[in-house]
Structure formats: structure tokens, C-alpha cells
Amino acid sequence: MNIRVLRIELRRSVAPWAGAVVLTGALAFLYLLNGAWWSGTTAWTAQWTSLALWTRSLLFYLWPLAVGLGALQGLRDHRSRMSELLTSTPRPARHRAATLAGTTATTLASAFALLVLVGGVQVLAHTEYTHLGWLPISLVGAFFLVAGAVLGMGAGRALPSVLTPPALAMVAFVFTALMHMSLGRTETTTATGIPSTEPNRVSLLSPGVQEVRDALVTLSASVHVGQTIWLLGMAATGFALLVAATPRARLIALTPVLAGAALALLVLPSDPRRMYVVDEAAAEPVCDGPVCVARTHRARLADLAGPGKEALRLLHGALGSQAPVSVRENTAVLPEGSTPRWSRETVLFDFDDDIIAAAKGEELTWALIAKGMVPGCTPVGWSGFGGDEFAQTVAVGWVLGDLRPLPGTLSASLRREVDAETRPVWKELRALPRAEQLSRINAMRAAALSCKGDAFDALKGGASR
């Protein structure tokens, strides 16, 4: 297809409108709605992998639009009542189909590339860690739009009705919703008995991805390969329907999409831990003495090193040989709803943790002391407030010799509640002999690090288990 033909097709088709809808719709969603894609280390402009995954997640809405707009494009010859005239020309049907599909594919891929470019410019300003591991995620995302549009064109040509485009768009949206909510999820129970759901291999036939909750998580290579097989079959069926002239040929044209789905399910991983995996290169530690961060956050090491070393010094002065000896960013990725795992020798932290994210300078030292004493046992992906936060406040006060509010975004009423709960316990703890203080602190740490028992109850002299 030469440039002249491309220009003609752009003028007489809905392809430019399809690209415009995808680009403006995606940017409007990202910029007009304040969601998780703007916060923390997983913001869509914070890291390359987060950018790729967040833009892929928008396909939950954009892919059904691409399918519907493709079907509208497929109705063009029928609307103009020139189908019979075109079939009588000597030009092969596959040439006309390639021109039609190629124009829409070009505009949709360009629109998605511009979306990624808008985010990429901002990512360059926010991170020093560059890599190409995110590229397959975005390429497959663009391919989803192209294959969906081509399939819609073929369906519109095979079922020439004004109802075909909205019906196909709705079917595609229902498909993505079912993959996200029910058919694509498998119910599981964590070790603590908490019910949860995990994605299954069928969910990977959907263009969308899970919400990004960890900057170190990416899609595995087997997911990219399986999805590419599925999309090749989808695009082949769409193209075959575009050139099919008889009912029998249209039935045969369904073979590629069915074969592609079957082959893709054989390639796609069945274990959720092999679908969304840790990017080992991004998780590689970068250290300044005993203080380490993941490679993807190495720009933040300079601000963390001083407070981290000071926190270790203060912890050693308070706990002696029982104190942790290093500070490290927690790069373990556990299933949602599972119990966190902590280390007695290492202060493990997350940049998205409330008290870490809100702390600067001296407050960062306090926050790291809090994570070293009581790291928190709220199940992964959940949020809560209570005994762990009270225990952290008392423990930091015990190490520093003064009860101080921890950094965070607590309201004034919650700060008063924390003070009312912790000050009596702190005063009681300080009044005890040193040996008894250490006994309670050690009992608190045992409960906090194992996530068995109540750390705050142990501080008050109760059972730790």
C-alpha cells in the first residue's frame, strides 16, 4: 500500500476517527480521573514497566471500541451499495481487504504508540532506570487493538447490519468484563484462611491486565508468546472474513481464531506466579553500605542511605545483638491476601508504605525504626489500622526515648486516638526495669515478625501468641 492509496483510504474511511477515539479516550481517562495510576512507585509515569501495564489496562475499555469501530469500517461497501461492483473488478479481493485493514491498523497502532510516547516522556524525567523489558507489553497491546479491529471488519462484512457494530462492541466488552471478574478468576484460600481470587490462563485471552500494585512485577515471556498466537489467529480470521464471498468460506474463516485460542491456551502458563513475575533485573539490589534499594529505585538511594544507617545505629543501641544489621527494599511479591514475611536481621521496607512515603530526613529514620521493630502484619494488598500502628509508635518512642507521632497522613482525630492508646503503655514500659522492658520488646518483636499474636498486647504485658 503506497502513500497515495493510504491518503485516499484515510479520507474515505473511519480509520482516523478510530485512532482519535483511542488516543483521546485513553488520555482523558488517565488525566481526568484521579486513580491508582497517579500514586506511588506504580504511577503510570514513574517507571517503564508501570507505564506499559497501565496503558495495557486501558484496553479493558479501548479494545471493545476498536472492535466496534472495525465493524463500522467493514460495513462501508454495504452502506455504499457497491459490493457487487467491487466483486466484478479484476483487482483481487485480498488486495482491497489489505488496504482497508492496513489503514485502520496503522491509525490504531499509531494512536497507541502516541499514548505510550506521552507517558514515556514523563517517565524519562522520573527515573534513571531504563530497559526494554516493557516493550513486549506495549507491542502486544497495540496488536490487540489491530487484531480486534480487523476481526470487527470481517464480522461487519460477513453480517452487514446497522446493529452489527454496537452488538460486537458490547460482546467484546462483556468478554473483557467476564475475564476480569469471573471466568478469568479462580477462587483460592490463603494460608491464613482468607478467601481470594487469582487470574487463570483463560484471563490472558483478554486484552486487559491486572491493576499494577508493584513496580517490580511484569508479564512473563510465555504470556507474550501465547497472546501473540491468539492475536495472529484473531487477525487471520478477520482478514479471511473480509475476503470470504460464500457462507462456506465464512465458516472456514473461523478456523484460525479457534486454532489460535487452542494453541494459546497450551502455551499460556496456568500458575499465576508464572503469569505476573518479578523483573529480576529491576529487583537487583543497589547498595550504599548496609542500605540497599532495588535497581529500579536507585535514584532514591542517596536520600535513604543516611537515615537508614542512623536507624540501624539507634536500633543497635537499643537492642544490642538482637538488632537488625541491614536495611533493604522489600522485593518479594506475594499473592494478594497472604501474610507478609519478615526478617529479624534486615529492616524490610516498601517505598509505597504509608509512613515511608510520607517521611523525609529525620522522620525517615523514625519510619525505618518502626519497620524494623513492627513491620506490620496486614495481609498483602489489604489496608488496616490498629494494633500494629500503636505498637510501632510505642516501639519508636522506646528507642528514641520520646513518644512522637509517626509520619503519615493520619487525621487529627486518629492522631488523638493513637496518642490516647499509646501514651499510657509507653509510660508503663518506661517505668519498668531495663530487663523487663527488653523482655516485653522482644516479645513484641517475636509476635510482629512472625505475624502470630498481637504485638501491642505483648507490649502491654499480655501473651504474644
Coordinates of N, CA, C and O in Angstrom, one line a residue, residues 70-153:
G70 N -14.1 -1.2 14.0 CA -13.7 -2.0 12.9 C -14.9 -2.6 12.2 O -14.9 -2.6 10.9
A71 N -15.9 -3.0 12.9 CA -17.2 -3.5 12.3 C -17.8 -2.4 11.5 O -18.4 -2.6 10.4
L72 N -17.8 -1.1 12.0 CA -18.4 0.0 11.3 C -17.6 0.2 9.9 O -18.2 0.5 8.9
Q73 N -16.3 0.0 10.0 CA -15.5 0.1 8.8 C -15.8 -1.0 7.8 O -15.9 -0.8 6.6
G74 N -16.1 -2.2 8.3 CA -16.4 -3.3 7.5 C -17.8 -3.1 6.7 O -18.0 -3.8 5.8
L75 N -18.6 -2.3 7.3 CA -19.9 -2.0 6.6 C -19.9 -1.0 5.5 O -20.9 -0.8 4.8
R76 N -18.7 -0.4 5.2 CA -18.6 0.7 4.3 C -19.1 0.3 2.9 O -20.0 1.0 2.3
D77 N -18.7 -0.8 2.3 CA -19.1 -1.2 1.0 C -20.6 -1.5 0.9 O -21.3 -1.2 0.0
H78 N -21.1 -2.1 2.0 CA -22.6 -2.4 2.1 C -23.4 -1.1 2.1 O -24.4 -1.0 1.5
R79 N -22.9 -0.2 2.9 CA -23.6 1.1 3.0 C -23.7 1.9 1.7 O -24.7 2.5 1.4
S80 N -22.6 1.8 1.0 CA -22.5 2.5 -0.3 C -23.1 1.7 -1.4 O -23.2 2.2 -2.6
R81 N -23.6 0.5 -1.2 CA -24.2 -0.4 -2.2 C -23.4 -0.6 -3.4 O -23.9 -0.5 -4.6
M82 N -22.1 -0.9 -3.1 CA -21.2 -1.1 -4.3 C -20.5 -2.5 -4.1 O -19.5 -2.7 -4.8
S83 N -21.0 -3.4 -3.3 CA -20.3 -4.7 -3.1 C -20.3 -5.4 -4.4 O -19.2 -6.0 -4.7
E84 N -21.4 -5.5 -5.1 CA -21.4 -6.2 -6.4 C -20.4 -5.6 -7.4 O -19.8 -6.3 -8.2
L85 N -20.4 -4.3 -7.4 CA -19.5 -3.6 -8.4 C -18.0 -4.0 -8.1 O -17.2 -4.3 -9.0
L86 N -17.6 -4.0 -6.8 CA -16.3 -4.3 -6.4 C -15.9 -5.8 -6.8 O -14.8 -6.1 -7.2
T87 N -16.9 -6.7 -6.6 CA -16.6 -8.1 -6.9 C -16.4 -8.3 -8.4 O -15.8 -9.3 -8.8
S88 N -16.9 -7.4 -9.2 CA -16.8 -7.6 -10.6 C -15.5 -7.0 -11.2 O -15.2 -7.2 -12.4
T89 N -14.7 -6.3 -10.4 CA -13.5 -5.7 -10.9 C -12.4 -6.8 -10.8 O -12.4 -7.7 -10.1
P90 N -11.3 -6.6 -11.7 CA -10.3 -7.6 -11.8 C -9.3 -7.6 -10.5 O -8.6 -8.5 -10.3
R91 N -9.4 -6.5 -9.7 CA -8.5 -6.5 -8.6 C -8.8 -7.5 -7.6 O -10.0 -7.6 -7.2
P92 N -7.9 -8.4 -7.1 CA -8.2 -9.4 -6.1 C -8.8 -8.8 -4.8 O -8.5 -7.7 -4.4
A93 N -9.8 -9.6 -4.2 CA -10.4 -9.1 -3.0 C -9.4 -9.0 -1.9 O -9.6 -8.1 -1.0
R94 N -8.4 -9.8 -1.9 CA -7.4 -9.7 -0.8 C -6.6 -8.4 -0.8 O -6.2 -7.9 0.2
H95 N -6.5 -7.8 -2.0 CA -5.8 -6.5 -2.1 C -6.7 -5.4 -1.5 O -6.2 -4.5 -0.8
R96 N -8.0 -5.4 -1.8 CA -8.9 -4.4 -1.2 C -8.9 -4.6 0.3 O -8.9 -3.6 1.0
A97 N -9.0 -5.9 0.7 CA -9.0 -6.1 2.2 C -7.8 -5.7 2.9 O -7.8 -5.1 4.0
A98 N -6.6 -5.9 2.3 CA -5.4 -5.5 2.9 C -5.3 -4.0 3.0 O -4.8 -3.4 4.0
T99 N -5.8 -3.2 2.0 CA -5.8 -1.8 2.0 C -6.7 -1.3 3.1 O -6.3 -0.4 3.9
L100 N -7.9 -1.9 3.2 CA -8.8 -1.5 4.3 C -8.3 -1.8 5.7 O -8.3 -0.9 6.6
A101 N -7.8 -3.0 5.9 CA -7.3 -3.4 7.2 C -6.0 -2.6 7.5 O -5.8 -2.2 8.7
G102 N -5.1 -2.5 6.5 CA -3.9 -1.8 6.8 C -4.0 -0.4 7.3 O -3.3 0.1 8.1
T103 N -5.0 0.3 6.7 CA -5.2 1.7 7.1 C -5.7 1.8 8.5 O -5.1 2.6 9.3
T104 N -6.6 1.0 8.9 CA -7.1 1.1 10.3 C -6.0 0.6 11.2 O -5.9 1.2 12.3
A105 N -5.3 -0.4 10.8 CA -4.3 -0.9 11.7 C -3.2 0.1 11.9 O -2.7 0.3 13.1
T106 N -2.9 0.8 10.9 CA -1.8 1.9 11.0 C -2.3 3.0 12.0 O -1.5 3.4 12.9
T107 N -3.5 3.4 11.9 CA -4.0 4.5 12.7 C -4.1 4.1 14.2 O -3.8 4.8 15.1
L108 N -4.6 2.9 14.4 CA -4.8 2.4 15.8 C -3.4 2.2 16.4 O -3.2 2.6 17.6
A109 N -2.5 1.6 15.7 CA -1.2 1.3 16.3 C -0.5 2.7 16.6 O 0.2 2.8 17.6
S110 N -0.7 3.6 15.6 CA -0.1 5.0 15.8 C -0.7 5.7 17.1 O 0.1 6.3 17.8
A111 N -2.0 5.5 17.2 CA -2.6 6.2 18.4 C -2.1 5.6 19.7 O -1.8 6.3 20.7
F112 N -2.0 4.3 19.7 CA -1.4 3.6 21.0 C 0.0 4.0 21.2 O 0.4 4.2 22.3
A113 N 0.8 4.1 20.1 CA 2.2 4.5 20.2 C 2.3 5.9 20.8 O 3.2 6.2 21.6
L114 N 1.4 6.8 20.3 CA 1.4 8.2 20.8 C 1.1 8.2 22.3 O 1.6 9.0 23.1
L115 N 0.1 7.4 22.7 CA -0.2 7.3 24.1 C 1.0 6.9 25.0 O 1.3 7.5 26.0
V116 N 1.7 5.9 24.5 CA 2.9 5.4 25.2 C 4.0 6.5 25.2 O 4.7 6.7 26.2
L117 N 4.1 7.2 24.1 CA 5.0 8.3 24.0 C 4.8 9.4 25.0 O 5.7 9.9 25.6
V118 N 3.5 9.8 25.2 CA 3.1 10.8 26.1 C 3.6 10.4 27.5 O 4.2 11.2 28.3
G119 N 3.4 9.2 27.9 CA 3.8 8.7 29.2 C 5.3 8.5 29.3 O 5.9 8.8 30.3
G120 N 5.9 8.1 28.1 CA 7.4 7.8 28.1 C 8.2 9.1 28.3 O 9.2 9.0 29.0
V121 N 7.7 10.2 27.8 CA 8.5 11.5 28.0 C 8.5 11.8 29.5 O 9.5 12.3 30.0
Q122 N 7.4 11.5 30.2 CA 7.4 11.8 31.6 C 8.2 10.8 32.4 O 8.8 11.1 33.5
V123 N 8.2 9.5 32.0 CA 9.0 8.5 32.7 C 10.4 8.9 32.6 O 11.2 8.7 33.6
L124 N 10.9 9.4 31.5 CA 12.3 9.8 31.3 C 12.7 10.8 32.4 O 13.9 10.8 32.8
A125 N 11.8 11.6 32.8 CA 12.1 12.7 33.8 C 12.0 12.2 35.2 O 12.5 12.8 36.1
H126 N 11.5 11.0 35.4 CA 11.2 10.5 36.8 C 12.1 9.3 37.2 O 12.1 8.9 38.3
T127 N 12.8 8.7 36.2 CA 13.6 7.5 36.6 C 14.9 7.5 35.8 O 15.0 8.0 34.7
E128 N 15.9 6.9 36.5 CA 17.2 6.7 35.8 C 17.3 5.3 35.3 O 18.3 5.0 34.6
Y129 N 16.4 4.4 35.6 CA 16.5 3.0 35.2 C 15.7 2.8 33.9 O 14.5 3.0 33.8
T130 N 16.5 2.6 32.8 CA 15.9 2.4 31.5 C 16.2 0.9 31.1 O 17.2 0.4 31.3
H131 N 15.2 0.4 30.4 CA 15.3 -1.0 29.9 C 14.3 -1.2 28.8 O 13.5 -0.4 28.5
L132 N 14.4 -2.4 28.1 CA 13.5 -2.7 27.0 C 12.5 -3.8 27.4 O 11.7 -4.2 26.5
G133 N 12.5 -4.2 28.7 CA 11.6 -5.3 29.1 C 10.1 -4.9 29.0 O 9.2 -5.8 28.9
W134 N 9.8 -3.6 29.0 CA 8.4 -3.2 28.9 C 7.9 -3.2 27.5 O 6.7 -3.2 27.3
L135 N 8.8 -3.2 26.5 CA 8.4 -3.1 25.1 C 7.4 -4.2 24.6 O 6.4 -3.9 23.9
P136 N 7.7 -5.5 24.9 CA 6.7 -6.5 24.5 C 5.3 -6.3 25.1 O 4.3 -6.6 24.4
I137 N 5.2 -5.8 26.3 CA 3.8 -5.5 26.8 C 3.1 -4.5 26.0 O 1.9 -4.7 25.6
S138 N 3.8 -3.4 25.5 CA 3.1 -2.4 24.7 C 2.9 -2.9 23.3 O 1.8 -2.6 22.7
L139 N 3.8 -3.7 22.7 CA 3.6 -4.2 21.4 C 2.4 -5.1 21.3 O 1.6 -5.0 20.4
V140 N 2.3 -6.0 22.3 CA 1.1 -6.9 22.3 C -0.2 -6.1 22.5 O -1.2 -6.4 21.9
G141 N -0.1 -5.0 23.3 CA -1.2 -4.1 23.5 C -1.7 -3.5 22.2 O -2.9 -3.5 21.8
A142 N -0.7 -3.0 21.4 CA -1.1 -2.4 20.1 C -1.6 -3.5 19.2 O -2.6 -3.2 18.4
F143 N -1.1 -4.7 19.2 CA -1.6 -5.8 18.4 C -3.0 -6.2 18.8 O -3.8 -6.5 17.9
F144 N -3.3 -6.1 20.0 CA -4.7 -6.4 20.5 C -5.7 -5.4 19.8 O -6.7 -5.8 19.3
L145 N -5.3 -4.1 19.7 CA -6.2 -3.2 19.1 C -6.3 -3.5 17.6 O -7.4 -3.4 17.0
V146 N -5.2 -3.8 16.9 CA -5.2 -4.0 15.5 C -6.0 -5.3 15.2 O -6.9 -5.3 14.3
A147 N -5.7 -6.4 15.9 CA -6.4 -7.7 15.6 C -7.9 -7.5 15.9 O -8.8 -8.1 15.2
G148 N -8.3 -6.8 17.0 CA -9.7 -6.6 17.3 C -10.4 -5.8 16.2 O -11.5 -6.2 15.9
A149 N -9.8 -4.8 15.7 CA -10.4 -4.0 14.6 C -10.5 -4.8 13.4 O -11.6 -4.8 12.7
V150 N -9.5 -5.6 13.0 CA -9.6 -6.5 11.8 C -10.7 -7.5 12.0 O -11.5 -7.8 11.0
L151 N -10.8 -8.1 13.2 CA -11.9 -9.1 13.4 C -13.2 -8.4 13.3 O -14.2 -8.9 12.7
G152 N -13.3 -7.2 13.8 CA -14.6 -6.4 13.7 C -14.9 -6.1 12.2 O -16.1 -6.2 11.8
M153 N -13.9 -5.8 11.4 CA -14.1 -5.5 10.0 C -14.7 -6.8 9.3 O -15.7 -6.7 8.5

